[in-house]
PDB file of C-alpha atoms in Angstrom:
ATOM      1  CA  UNK U   1     -11.956 -17.995  -8.037  1.00 92.00           C
ATOM      2  CA  UNK U   2     -15.713 -18.023  -8.270  1.00 96.00           C
ATOM      3  CA  UNK U   3     -17.450 -14.638  -7.913  1.00 97.00           C
ATOM      4  CA  UNK U   4     -19.052 -13.821  -4.548  1.00 97.00           C
ATOM      5  CA  UNK U   5     -17.225 -16.628  -2.756  1.00 97.00           C
ATOM      6  CA  UNK U   6     -15.183 -14.981   0.031  1.00 98.00           C
ATOM      7  CA  UNK U   7     -16.090 -13.054   3.176  1.00 98.00           C
ATOM      8  CA  UNK U   8     -12.620 -11.489   3.474  1.00 98.00           C
ATOM      9  CA  UNK U   9      -9.721 -10.616   1.192  1.00 98.00           C
ATOM     10  CA  UNK U  10      -6.419  -9.987   2.964  1.00 97.00           C
ATOM     11  CA  UNK U  11      -3.779  -7.885   1.149  1.00 97.00           C
ATOM     12  CA  UNK U  12      -0.947  -7.294   3.592  1.00 95.00           C
ATOM     13  CA  UNK U  13       2.332  -6.010   2.177  1.00 93.00           C
ATOM     14  CA  UNK U  14       1.384  -6.782  -1.417  1.00 95.00           C
ATOM     15  CA  UNK U  15      -0.343  -3.869  -3.149  1.00 94.00           C
ATOM     16  CA  UNK U  16       2.905  -1.955  -3.519  1.00 94.00           C
ATOM     17  CA  UNK U  17       4.188  -4.932  -5.557  1.00 93.00           C
ATOM     18  CA  UNK U  18       1.244  -5.026  -8.005  1.00 93.00           C
ATOM     19  CA  UNK U  19       1.696  -3.557 -11.454  1.00 91.00           C
ATOM     20  CA  UNK U  20      -1.987  -2.514 -11.482  1.00 94.00           C
ATOM     21  CA  UNK U  21      -3.521  -1.879  -8.049  1.00 95.00           C
ATOM     22  CA  UNK U  22      -6.904  -1.066  -9.613  1.00 95.00           C
ATOM     23  CA  UNK U  23      -7.053  -4.494 -11.220  1.00 96.00           C
ATOM     24  CA  UNK U  24      -6.265  -6.228  -7.926  1.00 96.00           C
ATOM     25  CA  UNK U  25      -8.973  -4.271  -6.101  1.00 97.00           C
ATOM     26  CA  UNK U  26     -11.512  -4.977  -8.854  1.00 97.00           C
ATOM     27  CA  UNK U  27     -10.707  -8.673  -8.529  1.00 97.00           C
ATOM     28  CA  UNK U  28     -11.046  -8.499  -4.732  1.00 98.00           C
ATOM     29  CA  UNK U  29     -14.443  -6.841  -5.189  1.00 98.00           C
ATOM     30  CA  UNK U  30     -15.524  -9.537  -7.641  1.00 98.00           C
ATOM     31  CA  UNK U  31     -14.708 -12.467  -5.354  1.00 98.00           C
ATOM     32  CA  UNK U  32     -16.169 -10.894  -2.195  1.00 98.00           C
ATOM     33  CA  UNK U  33     -19.708 -11.627  -1.073  1.00 98.00           C
ATOM     34  CA  UNK U  34     -22.093  -8.716  -0.610  1.00 95.00           C
ATOM     35  CA  UNK U  35     -20.749  -6.588   2.255  1.00 92.00           C
ATOM     36  CA  UNK U  36     -17.538  -8.655   2.280  1.00 97.00           C
ATOM     37  CA  UNK U  37     -14.440  -6.987   3.687  1.00 98.00           C
ATOM     38  CA  UNK U  38     -10.946  -6.230   2.436  1.00 98.00           C
ATOM     39  CA  UNK U  39      -7.957  -5.612   4.680  1.00 98.00           C
ATOM     40  CA  UNK U  40      -4.993  -3.794   3.136  1.00 98.00           C
ATOM     41  CA  UNK U  41      -1.744  -3.404   5.055  1.00 97.00           C
ATOM     42  CA  UNK U  42       0.957  -1.253   3.505  1.00 96.00           C
ATOM     43  CA  UNK U  43       3.676   1.336   3.922  1.00 94.00           C
ATOM     44  CA  UNK U  44       2.223   4.764   3.124  1.00 95.00           C
ATOM     45  CA  UNK U  45       4.455   7.387   1.516  1.00 93.00           C
ATOM     46  CA  UNK U  46       4.320  10.480   3.707  1.00 93.00           C
ATOM     47  CA  UNK U  47       2.586   8.534   6.450  1.00 92.00           C
ATOM     48  CA  UNK U  48      -0.481   9.657   8.307  1.00 92.00           C
ATOM     49  CA  UNK U  49       0.058  13.382   7.745  1.00 89.00           C
ATOM     50  CA  UNK U  50       1.215  13.102   4.113  1.00 88.00           C
ATOM     51  CA  UNK U  51       4.577  14.780   4.747  1.00 89.00           C
ATOM     52  CA  UNK U  52       7.819  13.047   3.805  1.00 87.00           C
ATOM     53  CA  UNK U  53      10.456  13.660   6.520  1.00 85.00           C
ATOM     54  CA  UNK U  54      13.707  15.283   5.369  1.00 91.00           C
ATOM     55  CA  UNK U  55      15.589  12.197   6.603  1.00 88.00           C
ATOM     56  CA  UNK U  56      13.625  10.043   4.121  1.00 86.00           C
ATOM     57  CA  UNK U  57      14.228  12.497   1.284  1.00 90.00           C
ATOM     58  CA  UNK U  58      17.977  12.419   1.946  1.00 94.00           C
ATOM     59  CA  UNK U  59      18.003   8.604   2.108  1.00 91.00           C
ATOM     60  CA  UNK U  60      16.152   8.426  -1.226  1.00 90.00           C
ATOM     61  CA  UNK U  61      18.597  10.877  -2.820  1.00 95.00           C
ATOM     62  CA  UNK U  62      21.570   8.794  -1.630  1.00 95.00           C
ATOM     63  CA  UNK U  63      19.894   5.588  -2.822  1.00 92.00           C
ATOM     64  CA  UNK U  64      19.494   7.048  -6.325  1.00 94.00           C
ATOM     65  CA  UNK U  65      23.158   8.066  -6.399  1.00 95.00           C
ATOM     66  CA  UNK U  66      24.219   4.553  -5.362  1.00 95.00           C
ATOM     67  CA  UNK U  67      22.030   3.071  -8.114  1.00 94.00           C
ATOM     68  CA  UNK U  68      23.565   5.442 -10.642  1.00 94.00           C
ATOM     69  CA  UNK U  69      26.999   4.105  -9.735  1.00 95.00           C
ATOM     70  CA  UNK U  70      25.846   0.494 -10.137  1.00 94.00           C
ATOM     71  CA  UNK U  71      25.014  -0.578  -6.593  1.00 94.00           C
ATOM     72  CA  UNK U  72      21.952  -2.635  -7.589  1.00 90.00           C
ATOM     73  CA  UNK U  73      21.457  -4.003  -4.092  1.00 91.00           C
ATOM     74  CA  UNK U  74      19.764  -0.666  -3.282  1.00 90.00           C
ATOM     75  CA  UNK U  75      17.147  -1.026  -6.044  1.00 87.00           C
ATOM     76  CA  UNK U  76      13.557  -0.595  -4.883  1.00 86.00           C
ATOM     77  CA  UNK U  77      11.532  -3.622  -5.958  1.00 83.00           C
ATOM     78  CA  UNK U  78       8.177  -2.005  -5.277  1.00 87.00           C
ATOM     79  CA  UNK U  79       5.983  -0.911  -8.169  1.00 88.00           C
ATOM     80  CA  UNK U  80       4.588   2.050  -6.238  1.00 89.00           C
ATOM     81  CA  UNK U  81       4.516   3.713  -2.836  1.00 90.00           C
ATOM     82  CA  UNK U  82       0.954   4.975  -2.359  1.00 94.00           C
ATOM     83  CA  UNK U  83       0.141   8.030  -0.306  1.00 94.00           C
ATOM     84  CA  UNK U  84      -2.767   7.788   2.127  1.00 96.00           C
ATOM     85  CA  UNK U  85      -5.002   9.921  -0.101  1.00 95.00           C
ATOM     86  CA  UNK U  86      -4.165   7.846  -3.185  1.00 95.00           C
ATOM     87  CA  UNK U  87      -4.783   4.583  -1.300  1.00 96.00           C
ATOM     88  CA  UNK U  88      -8.158   5.822  -0.035  1.00 97.00           C
ATOM     89  CA  UNK U  89      -9.126   6.981  -3.543  1.00 97.00           C
ATOM     90  CA  UNK U  90      -8.204   3.606  -5.049  1.00 97.00           C
ATOM     91  CA  UNK U  91     -10.276   1.739  -2.473  1.00 98.00           C
ATOM     92  CA  UNK U  92     -13.336   3.980  -2.875  1.00 98.00           C
ATOM     93  CA  UNK U  93     -13.098   4.075  -6.681  1.00 97.00           C
ATOM     94  CA  UNK U  94     -13.172   0.273  -6.768  1.00 97.00           C
ATOM     95  CA  UNK U  95     -16.464  -0.147  -4.941  1.00 97.00           C
ATOM     96  CA  UNK U  96     -15.552  -0.139  -1.272  1.00 98.00           C
ATOM     97  CA  UNK U  97     -16.399   2.022   1.714  1.00 98.00           C
ATOM     98  CA  UNK U  98     -13.632   2.562   4.268  1.00 98.00           C
ATOM     99  CA  UNK U  99     -14.528   1.315   7.757  1.00 98.00           C
ATOM    100  CA  UNK U 100     -11.316   1.974   9.664  1.00 98.00           C
ATOM    101  CA  UNK U 101      -7.639   2.833   9.333  1.00 98.00           C
ATOM    102  CA  UNK U 102      -5.244   1.527  11.969  1.00 97.00           C
ATOM    103  CA  UNK U 103      -1.681   2.867  12.205  1.00 96.00           C
ATOM    104  CA  UNK U 104       0.883   0.264  13.244  1.00 93.00           C
ATOM    105  CA  UNK U 105       2.859   1.333  16.337  1.00 89.00           C
ATOM    106  CA  UNK U 106       6.632   1.809  16.121  1.00 88.00           C
ATOM    107  CA  UNK U 107       6.560   2.714  12.415  1.00 87.00           C
ATOM    108  CA  UNK U 108       6.238   6.513  12.837  1.00 84.00           C
ATOM    109  CA  UNK U 109       2.690   6.539  11.421  1.00 89.00           C
ATOM    110  CA  UNK U 110       3.949   5.197   8.087  1.00 92.00           C
ATOM    111  CA  UNK U 111       2.384   1.712   8.026  1.00 96.00           C
ATOM    112  CA  UNK U 112      -1.377   1.380   8.071  1.00 97.00           C
ATOM    113  CA  UNK U 113      -4.062  -1.251   7.877  1.00 97.00           C
ATOM    114  CA  UNK U 114      -7.148  -0.136   6.010  1.00 98.00           C
ATOM    115  CA  UNK U 115     -10.382  -2.070   6.503  1.00 98.00           C
ATOM    116  CA  UNK U 116     -13.105  -1.571   3.904  1.00 98.00           C
ATOM    117  CA  UNK U 117     -16.423  -3.177   2.997  1.00 98.00           C
ATOM    118  CA  UNK U 118     -17.784  -3.999  -0.420  1.00 97.00           C
ATOM    119  CA  UNK U 119     -20.692  -1.722  -1.278  1.00 93.00           C
TER     120      UNK U 119
END
């Protein structure tokens, strides 16, 4: 796409599938107009408070055991699971200022929508 051509870039449920999140955010910055906005929606490892519940740790342990024994249906197809701090750092480091973070109800403060503006 042509540089400086979009007012908004919407990245819902995709950044955890990108091999290089920095590259995707650089590209979003490039195609946004001055003061354009990016909306990122994603699952955040550790949620709002950054702590992984014991239940999730046990589930992950069991998942790894099942994979070891060949149960590929439990493979995680995500490239990464960003923490809130890592997500915020990525956004800021790629030329954005964070405007708001909204936590989706009914997901135990683990899914957020981050709105940021191009500097």
